[in-house]
């Protein structure tokens, strides 16, 4: 498999491992867990700006308001991809936008270096592929006719010699 496929597989397995970990933690906190609930909590974590905001959202969704919930929120924020020690990913999103803007500016700069062809260049190109004049075409046709006539005569002589 290619490197890109391996990275994609790693990301998917990391995501599964994260959901499994969240599911285990939810089971410990509330006594049950379900795949869709774990995925929802992961999504909340990705949107949250910090661990305490996530903890508040979890409490609002029915988890107990306890140190265990706050600890779970902090652990989850630390495990999410693109987060370092629970720091918000919003900065990463902004830098991604800045990166896109920078690439667009570079592309625009490259495009400014291109110029339209001037009419003189087109006329010169047309002159280089000039059509033959009427006299030249007539002369070419006459030469072709004479050549065909000569070929017929040669073929007739070959047949006579062979017979």
PDB file of N, CA and C in Angstrom, residues 83-129:
ATOM      1  N   UNK A  83      -4.403  18.626  18.653  1.00  0.00           N
ATOM      2  CA  UNK A  83      -4.428  19.358  19.925  1.00  0.00           C
ATOM      3  C   UNK A  83      -3.185  18.979  20.715  1.00  0.00           C
ATOM      4  N   UNK A  84      -2.604  19.971  21.339  1.00  0.00           N
ATOM      5  CA  UNK A  84      -1.440  19.710  22.189  1.00  0.00           C
ATOM      6  C   UNK A  84      -1.823  20.062  23.613  1.00  0.00           C
ATOM      7  N   UNK A  85      -1.962  19.073  24.440  1.00  0.00           N
ATOM      8  CA  UNK A  85      -2.291  19.309  25.840  1.00  0.00           C
ATOM      9  C   UNK A  85      -3.600  20.021  26.037  1.00  0.00           C
ATOM     10  N   UNK A  86      -4.555  19.791  25.133  1.00  0.00           N
ATOM     11  CA  UNK A  86      -5.878  20.373  25.297  1.00  0.00           C
ATOM     12  C   UNK A  86      -6.000  21.779  24.757  1.00  0.00           C
ATOM     13  N   UNK A  87      -5.012  22.283  24.017  1.00  0.00           N
ATOM     14  CA  UNK A  87      -5.119  23.620  23.428  1.00  0.00           C
ATOM     15  C   UNK A  87      -6.131  23.566  22.290  1.00  0.00           C
ATOM     16  N   UNK A  88      -6.803  24.656  22.091  1.00  0.00           N
ATOM     17  CA  UNK A  88      -7.874  24.706  21.091  1.00  0.00           C
ATOM     18  C   UNK A  88      -7.323  24.523  19.686  1.00  0.00           C
ATOM     19  N   UNK A  89      -8.120  23.898  18.861  1.00  0.00           N
ATOM     20  CA  UNK A  89      -7.747  23.655  17.473  1.00  0.00           C
ATOM     21  C   UNK A  89      -8.107  24.854  16.604  1.00  0.00           C
ATOM     22  N   UNK A  90      -8.829  25.797  17.160  1.00  0.00           N
ATOM     23  CA  UNK A  90      -9.256  26.946  16.373  1.00  0.00           C
ATOM     24  C   UNK A  90      -8.063  27.650  15.745  1.00  0.00           C
ATOM     25  N   UNK A  91      -6.957  27.754  16.435  1.00  0.00           N
ATOM     26  CA  UNK A  91      -5.756  28.365  15.877  1.00  0.00           C
ATOM     27  C   UNK A  91      -5.278  27.604  14.667  1.00  0.00           C
ATOM     28  N   UNK A  92      -5.384  26.267  14.704  1.00  0.00           N
ATOM     29  CA  UNK A  92      -5.000  25.450  13.560  1.00  0.00           C
ATOM     30  C   UNK A  92      -5.884  25.733  12.373  1.00  0.00           C
ATOM     31  N   UNK A  93      -7.182  25.950  12.624  1.00  0.00           N
ATOM     32  CA  UNK A  93      -8.101  26.276  11.556  1.00  0.00           C
ATOM     33  C   UNK A  93      -7.754  27.612  10.932  1.00  0.00           C
ATOM     34  N   UNK A  94      -7.393  28.582  11.753  1.00  0.00           N
ATOM     35  CA  UNK A  94      -7.015  29.895  11.248  1.00  0.00           C
ATOM     36  C   UNK A  94      -5.753  29.780  10.412  1.00  0.00           C
ATOM     37  N   UNK A  95      -4.758  29.034  10.895  1.00  0.00           N
ATOM     38  CA  UNK A  95      -3.517  28.901  10.132  1.00  0.00           C
ATOM     39  C   UNK A  95      -3.778  28.160   8.825  1.00  0.00           C
ATOM     40  N   UNK A  96      -4.722  27.242   8.816  1.00  0.00           N
ATOM     41  CA  UNK A  96      -5.087  26.531   7.592  1.00  0.00           C
ATOM     42  C   UNK A  96      -5.686  27.527   6.591  1.00  0.00           C
ATOM     43  N   UNK A  97      -6.519  28.432   7.094  1.00  0.00           N
ATOM     44  CA  UNK A  97      -7.109  29.445   6.235  1.00  0.00           C
ATOM     45  C   UNK A  97      -6.029  30.381   5.707  1.00  0.00           C
ATOM     46  N   UNK A  98      -5.103  30.768   6.574  1.00  0.00           N
ATOM     47  CA  UNK A  98      -4.010  31.645   6.143  1.00  0.00           C
ATOM     48  C   UNK A  98      -3.153  30.947   5.096  1.00  0.00           C
ATOM     49  N   UNK A  99      -2.948  29.642   5.276  1.00  0.00           N
ATOM     50  CA  UNK A  99      -2.163  28.865   4.311  1.00  0.00           C
ATOM     51  C   UNK A  99      -2.858  28.879   2.948  1.00  0.00           C
ATOM     52  N   UNK A 100      -4.186  28.680   2.954  1.00  0.00           N
ATOM     53  CA  UNK A 100      -4.946  28.708   1.707  1.00  0.00           C
ATOM     54  C   UNK A 100      -4.864  30.072   1.043  1.00  0.00           C
ATOM     55  N   UNK A 101      -4.979  31.136   1.861  1.00  0.00           N
ATOM     56  CA  UNK A 101      -4.895  32.489   1.320  1.00  0.00           C
ATOM     57  C   UNK A 101      -3.511  32.755   0.733  1.00  0.00           C
ATOM     58  N   UNK A 102      -2.479  32.279   1.416  1.00  0.00           N
ATOM     59  CA  UNK A 102      -1.109  32.458   0.937  1.00  0.00           C
ATOM     60  C   UNK A 102      -0.912  31.731  -0.395  1.00  0.00           C
ATOM     61  N   UNK A 103      -1.438  30.505  -0.500  1.00  0.00           N
ATOM     62  CA  UNK A 103      -1.311  29.752  -1.747  1.00  0.00           C
ATOM     63  C   UNK A 103      -2.054  30.450  -2.881  1.00  0.00           C
ATOM     64  N   UNK A 104      -3.231  31.010  -2.582  1.00  0.00           N
ATOM     65  CA  UNK A 104      -4.001  31.729  -3.597  1.00  0.00           C
ATOM     66  C   UNK A 104      -3.237  32.971  -4.065  1.00  0.00           C
ATOM     67  N   UNK A 105      -2.606  33.684  -3.127  1.00  0.00           N
ATOM     68  CA  UNK A 105      -1.825  34.871  -3.485  1.00  0.00           C
ATOM     69  C   UNK A 105      -0.637  34.479  -4.360  1.00  0.00           C
ATOM     70  N   UNK A 106       0.014  33.359  -4.035  1.00  0.00           N
ATOM     71  CA  UNK A 106       1.144  32.901  -4.838  1.00  0.00           C
ATOM     72  C   UNK A 106       0.691  32.522  -6.245  1.00  0.00           C
ATOM     73  N   UNK A 107      -0.463  31.865  -6.344  1.00  0.00           N
ATOM     74  CA  UNK A 107      -0.985  31.486  -7.657  1.00  0.00           C
ATOM     75  C   UNK A 107      -1.318  32.733  -8.472  1.00  0.00           C
ATOM     76  N   UNK A 108      -1.909  33.737  -7.818  1.00  0.00           N
ATOM     77  CA  UNK A 108      -2.226  34.987  -8.515  1.00  0.00           C
ATOM     78  C   UNK A 108      -0.946  35.662  -9.008  1.00  0.00           C
ATOM     79  N   UNK A 109       0.101  35.634  -8.200  1.00  0.00           N
ATOM     80  CA  UNK A 109       1.381  36.228  -8.591  1.00  0.00           C
ATOM     81  C   UNK A 109       1.969  35.501  -9.802  1.00  0.00           C
ATOM     82  N   UNK A 110       1.891  34.167  -9.785  1.00  0.00           N
ATOM     83  CA  UNK A 110       2.386  33.386 -10.941  1.00  0.00           C
ATOM     84  C   UNK A 110       1.581  33.735 -12.191  1.00  0.00           C
ATOM     85  N   UNK A 111       0.264  33.894 -12.029  1.00  0.00           N
ATOM     86  CA  UNK A 111      -0.592  34.201 -13.173  1.00  0.00           C
ATOM     87  C   UNK A 111      -0.287  35.567 -13.751  1.00  0.00           C
ATOM     88  N   UNK A 112       0.127  36.524 -12.905  1.00  0.00           N
ATOM     89  CA  UNK A 112       0.462  37.863 -13.390  1.00  0.00           C
ATOM     90  C   UNK A 112       1.678  37.833 -14.312  1.00  0.00           C
ATOM     91  N   UNK A 113       2.530  36.844 -14.160  1.00  0.00           N
ATOM     92  CA  UNK A 113       3.734  36.747 -14.987  1.00  0.00           C
ATOM     93  C   UNK A 113       3.411  36.345 -16.423  1.00  0.00           C
ATOM     94  N   UNK A 114       2.247  35.736 -16.634  1.00  0.00           N
ATOM     95  CA  UNK A 114       1.852  35.344 -17.984  1.00  0.00           C
ATOM     96  C   UNK A 114       1.275  36.553 -18.704  1.00  0.00           C
ATOM     97  N   UNK A 115       1.494  36.608 -20.013  1.00  0.00           N
ATOM     98  CA  UNK A 115       0.992  37.725 -20.795  1.00  0.00           C
ATOM     99  C   UNK A 115       0.263  37.197 -22.019  1.00  0.00           C
ATOM    100  N   UNK A 116      -0.623  38.012 -22.543  1.00  0.00           N
ATOM    101  CA  UNK A 116      -1.349  37.645 -23.757  1.00  0.00           C
ATOM    102  C   UNK A 116      -0.396  37.780 -24.947  1.00  0.00           C
ATOM    103  N   UNK A 117      -0.609  36.978 -25.964  1.00  0.00           N
ATOM    104  CA  UNK A 117       0.183  37.090 -27.180  1.00  0.00           C
ATOM    105  C   UNK A 117      -0.249  38.344 -27.924  1.00  0.00           C
ATOM    106  N   UNK A 118       0.715  39.028 -28.523  1.00  0.00           N
ATOM    107  CA  UNK A 118       0.395  40.212 -29.302  1.00  0.00           C
ATOM    108  C   UNK A 118      -0.062  39.788 -30.686  1.00  0.00           C
ATOM    109  N   UNK A 119      -0.797  40.665 -31.364  1.00  0.00           N
ATOM    110  CA  UNK A 119      -1.308  40.347 -32.694  1.00  0.00           C
ATOM    111  C   UNK A 119      -0.196  40.072 -33.681  1.00  0.00           C
ATOM    112  N   UNK A 120       0.911  40.788 -33.574  1.00  0.00           N
ATOM    113  CA  UNK A 120       2.027  40.596 -34.490  1.00  0.00           C
ATOM    114  C   UNK A 120       2.507  39.153 -34.454  1.00  0.00           C
ATOM    115  N   UNK A 121       2.564  38.566 -33.249  1.00  0.00           N
ATOM    116  CA  UNK A 121       3.010  37.180 -33.117  1.00  0.00           C
ATOM    117  C   UNK A 121       2.068  36.241 -33.848  1.00  0.00           C
ATOM    118  N   UNK A 122       0.775  36.510 -33.769  1.00  0.00           N
ATOM    119  CA  UNK A 122      -0.207  35.648 -34.435  1.00  0.00           C
ATOM    120  C   UNK A 122      -0.084  35.776 -35.954  1.00  0.00           C
ATOM    121  N   UNK A 123       0.141  37.005 -36.436  1.00  0.00           N
ATOM    122  CA  UNK A 123       0.275  37.211 -37.878  1.00  0.00           C
ATOM    123  C   UNK A 123       1.522  36.527 -38.409  1.00  0.00           C
ATOM    124  N   UNK A 124       2.626  36.594 -37.655  1.00  0.00           N
ATOM    125  CA  UNK A 124       3.855  35.924 -38.064  1.00  0.00           C
ATOM    126  C   UNK A 124       3.649  34.423 -38.129  1.00  0.00           C
ATOM    127  N   UNK A 125       2.919  33.881 -37.167  1.00  0.00           N
ATOM    128  CA  UNK A 125       2.648  32.449 -37.165  1.00  0.00           C
ATOM    129  C   UNK A 125       1.792  32.075 -38.360  1.00  0.00           C
ATOM    130  N   UNK A 126       0.840  32.925 -38.715  1.00  0.00           N
ATOM    131  CA  UNK A 126      -0.019  32.656 -39.869  1.00  0.00           C
ATOM    132  C   UNK A 126       0.792  32.718 -41.155  1.00  0.00           C
ATOM    133  N   UNK A 127       1.735  33.661 -41.244  1.00  0.00           N
ATOM    134  CA  UNK A 127       2.584  33.774 -42.434  1.00  0.00           C
ATOM    135  C   UNK A 127       3.462  32.541 -42.593  1.00  0.00           C
ATOM    136  N   UNK A 128       3.905  31.981 -41.505  1.00  0.00           N
ATOM    137  CA  UNK A 128       4.780  30.809 -41.551  1.00  0.00           C
ATOM    138  C   UNK A 128       4.050  29.604 -42.122  1.00  0.00           C
ATOM    139  N   UNK A 129       2.737  29.535 -41.966  1.00  0.00           N
ATOM    140  CA  UNK A 129       1.946  28.421 -42.468  1.00  0.00           C
ATOM    141  C   UNK A 129       1.080  28.942 -43.616  1.00  0.00           C
TER     142      UNK A 129
END
